[in-house]
PDB file of C-alpha atoms in Angstrom:
ATOM      1  CA  ILE I   1     111.920 104.523 108.176  1.00 77.00           C
ATOM      2  CA  ASP I   2     111.346 106.301 111.506  1.00 76.00           C
ATOM      3  CA  PRO I   3     108.209 105.889 113.719  1.00 76.00           C
ATOM      4  CA  ILE I   4     106.452 108.827 112.065  1.00 79.00           C
ATOM      5  CA  GLY I   5     107.058 107.286 108.671  1.00 84.00           C
ATOM      6  CA  ILE I   6     105.623 103.997 109.823  1.00 84.00           C
ATOM      7  CA  LYS I   7     102.512 105.711 111.143  1.00 84.00           C
ATOM      8  CA  THR I   8     102.100 107.624 107.828  1.00 90.00           C
ATOM      9  CA  LEU I   9     102.620 104.517 105.779  1.00 91.00           C
ATOM     10  CA  LYS I  10     100.030 102.493 107.702  1.00 90.00           C
ATOM     11  CA  GLU I  11      97.503 105.358 107.561  1.00 93.00           C
ATOM     12  CA  SER I  12      97.972 105.762 103.850  1.00 96.00           C
ATOM     13  CA  MET I  13      97.509 101.976 103.206  1.00 95.00           C
ATOM     14  CA  PRO I  14      94.910 100.961 105.707  1.00 92.00           C
ATOM     15  CA  ASN I  15      93.973  97.736 103.821  1.00 94.00           C
ATOM     16  CA  THR I  16      97.601  96.574 103.548  1.00 92.00           C
ATOM     17  CA  ASN I  17      99.197  94.228 106.023  1.00 89.00           C
ATOM     18  CA  ILE I  18     102.454  96.068 106.856  1.00 90.00           C
ATOM     19  CA  ILE I  19     104.934  94.143 108.932  1.00 92.00           C
ATOM     20  CA  THR I  20     107.451  96.278 110.789  1.00 90.00           C
ATOM     21  CA  ILE I  21     110.907  95.087 111.821  1.00 91.00           C
ATOM     22  CA  PHE I  22     112.971  97.153 114.280  1.00 86.00           C
ATOM     23  CA  ILE I  23     116.668  96.530 113.629  1.00 86.00           C
ATOM     24  CA  ASN I  24     118.512  97.212 116.816  1.00 82.00           C
ATOM     25  CA  VAL I  25     122.135  98.243 116.340  1.00 82.00           C
ATOM     26  CA  PRO I  26     124.167  98.404 119.497  1.00 81.00           C
ATOM     27  CA  ARG I  27     125.614 101.825 120.222  1.00 82.00           C
ATOM     28  CA  GLU I  28     129.232 100.590 119.923  1.00 84.00           C
ATOM     29  CA  GLU I  29     128.463  99.196 116.416  1.00 84.00           C
ATOM     30  CA  CYS I  30     126.836 102.482 115.452  1.00 83.00           C
ATOM     31  CA  LYS I  31     130.015 104.260 116.609  1.00 87.00           C
ATOM     32  CA  LYS I  32     132.223 101.899 114.637  1.00 87.00           C
ATOM     33  CA  ARG I  33     130.136 102.299 111.457  1.00 86.00           C
ATOM     34  CA  ALA I  34     130.098 106.082 111.817  1.00 88.00           C
ATOM     35  CA  GLN I  35     133.865 106.053 112.087  1.00 90.00           C
ATOM     36  CA  GLY I  36     134.112 103.806 109.039  1.00 91.00           C
ATOM     37  CA  ARG I  37     132.133 106.389 107.085  1.00 90.00           C
ATOM     38  CA  GLY I  38     134.428 109.097 108.269  1.00 93.00           C
ATOM     39  CA  ASP I  39     131.927 110.871 110.435  1.00 91.00           C
ATOM     40  CA  SER I  40     133.198 113.199 113.080  1.00 91.00           C
ATOM     41  CA  MET I  41     132.439 112.258 116.733  1.00 88.00           C
ATOM     42  CA  LYS I  42     130.203 115.384 116.938  1.00 90.00           C
ATOM     43  CA  ALA I  43     128.260 114.161 113.935  1.00 89.00           C
ATOM     44  CA  TYR I  44     128.046 110.592 115.509  1.00 86.00           C
ATOM     45  CA  HIS I  45     126.866 112.149 118.769  1.00 87.00           C
ATOM     46  CA  ASP I  46     124.274 114.335 117.220  1.00 88.00           C
ATOM     47  CA  ARG I  47     122.875 111.457 115.117  1.00 86.00           C
ATOM     48  CA  SER I  48     122.881 109.235 118.153  1.00 85.00           C
ATOM     49  CA  ILE I  49     120.806 111.681 120.189  1.00 85.00           C
ATOM     50  CA  ALA I  50     118.339 112.215 117.296  1.00 82.00           C
ATOM     51  CA  GLU I  51     117.943 108.502 116.778  1.00 78.00           C
ATOM     52  CA  HIS I  52     117.402 107.928 120.540  1.00 77.00           C
ATOM     53  CA  ARG I  53     114.675 110.522 120.588  1.00 76.00           C
ATOM     54  CA  GLN I  54     112.989 109.119 117.440  1.00 72.00           C
ATOM     55  CA  PHE I  55     113.035 105.464 118.458  1.00 73.00           C
ATOM     56  CA  SER I  56     112.820 105.409 122.276  1.00 73.00           C
ATOM     57  CA  GLU I  57     109.028 105.787 122.280  1.00 68.00           C
ATOM     58  CA  MET I  58     108.715 103.127 119.639  1.00 68.00           C
ATOM     59  CA  ILE I  59     110.793 100.766 121.679  1.00 68.00           C
ATOM     60  CA  ARG I  60     108.926 101.486 124.878  1.00 67.00           C
ATOM     61  CA  SER I  61     105.581 100.880 123.259  1.00 65.00           C
ATOM     62  CA  ALA I  62     106.727  97.905 121.247  1.00 64.00           C
ATOM     63  CA  ALA I  63     105.278  99.606 118.063  1.00 74.00           C
ATOM     64  CA  TYR I  64     106.807  97.061 115.820  1.00 83.00           C
ATOM     65  CA  ASP I  65     106.069  93.475 114.861  1.00 88.00           C
ATOM     66  CA  TYR I  66     109.623  92.115 115.190  1.00 90.00           C
ATOM     67  CA  ALA I  67     112.894  93.257 116.705  1.00 86.00           C
ATOM     68  CA  VAL I  68     116.133  91.977 115.168  1.00 90.00           C
ATOM     69  CA  PRO I  69     119.579  92.505 116.823  1.00 86.00           C
ATOM     70  CA  ASN I  70     122.157  93.705 114.314  1.00 86.00           C
ATOM     71  CA  ARG I  71     125.437  92.688 115.885  1.00 83.00           C
ATOM     72  CA  ASN I  72     126.292  90.428 112.928  1.00 86.00           C
ATOM     73  CA  LEU I  73     125.078  91.381 109.456  1.00 87.00           C
ATOM     74  CA  ASN I  74     124.821  87.747 108.181  1.00 93.00           C
ATOM     75  CA  ILE I  75     122.820  86.632 111.118  1.00 94.00           C
ATOM     76  CA  ALA I  76     120.489  89.694 110.980  1.00 93.00           C
ATOM     77  CA  CYS I  77     119.931  89.024 107.255  1.00 95.00           C
ATOM     78  CA  ASP I  78     119.070  85.376 108.027  1.00 96.00           C
ATOM     79  CA  ILE I  79     116.556  86.417 110.680  1.00 96.00           C
ATOM     80  CA  ILE I  80     114.915  88.957 108.462  1.00 96.00           C
ATOM     81  CA  SER I  81     114.755  86.492 105.568  1.00 97.00           C
ATOM     82  CA  HIS I  82     113.022  84.042 107.905  1.00 97.00           C
ATOM     83  CA  ILE I  83     110.528  86.678 108.981  1.00 96.00           C
ATOM     84  CA  ILE I  84     109.684  87.622 105.377  1.00 95.00           C
ATOM     85  CA  TYR I  85     109.278  83.886 104.496  1.00 96.00           C
ATOM     86  CA  ARG I  86     107.084  83.267 107.480  1.00 95.00           C
ATOM     87  CA  GLU I  87     104.880  86.338 106.956  1.00 94.00           C
ATOM     88  CA  SER I  88     104.401  85.438 103.271  1.00 91.00           C
ATOM     89  CA  GLN I  89     102.885  82.148 104.105  1.00 86.00           C
TER      90      GLN I  89
END
């Protein structure tokens, strides 16, 4: 969900405690995943620019509750599981 979606969700559910997790995928990993999907380099580049525009303000303003690096899927899943457990207590 992008920053606009987060804002819309929070506004539509004002009495709900919504926890946001920004999953930060390094640019090289994004490129590797795009190549694995068979995306062209132009498609990867266009998507990269669009995502940068969408998320740069969110990152600058820290408009999320948690940030999780996603260099390793298993580690990222463990961190997110811990966050969910902690927030549900």
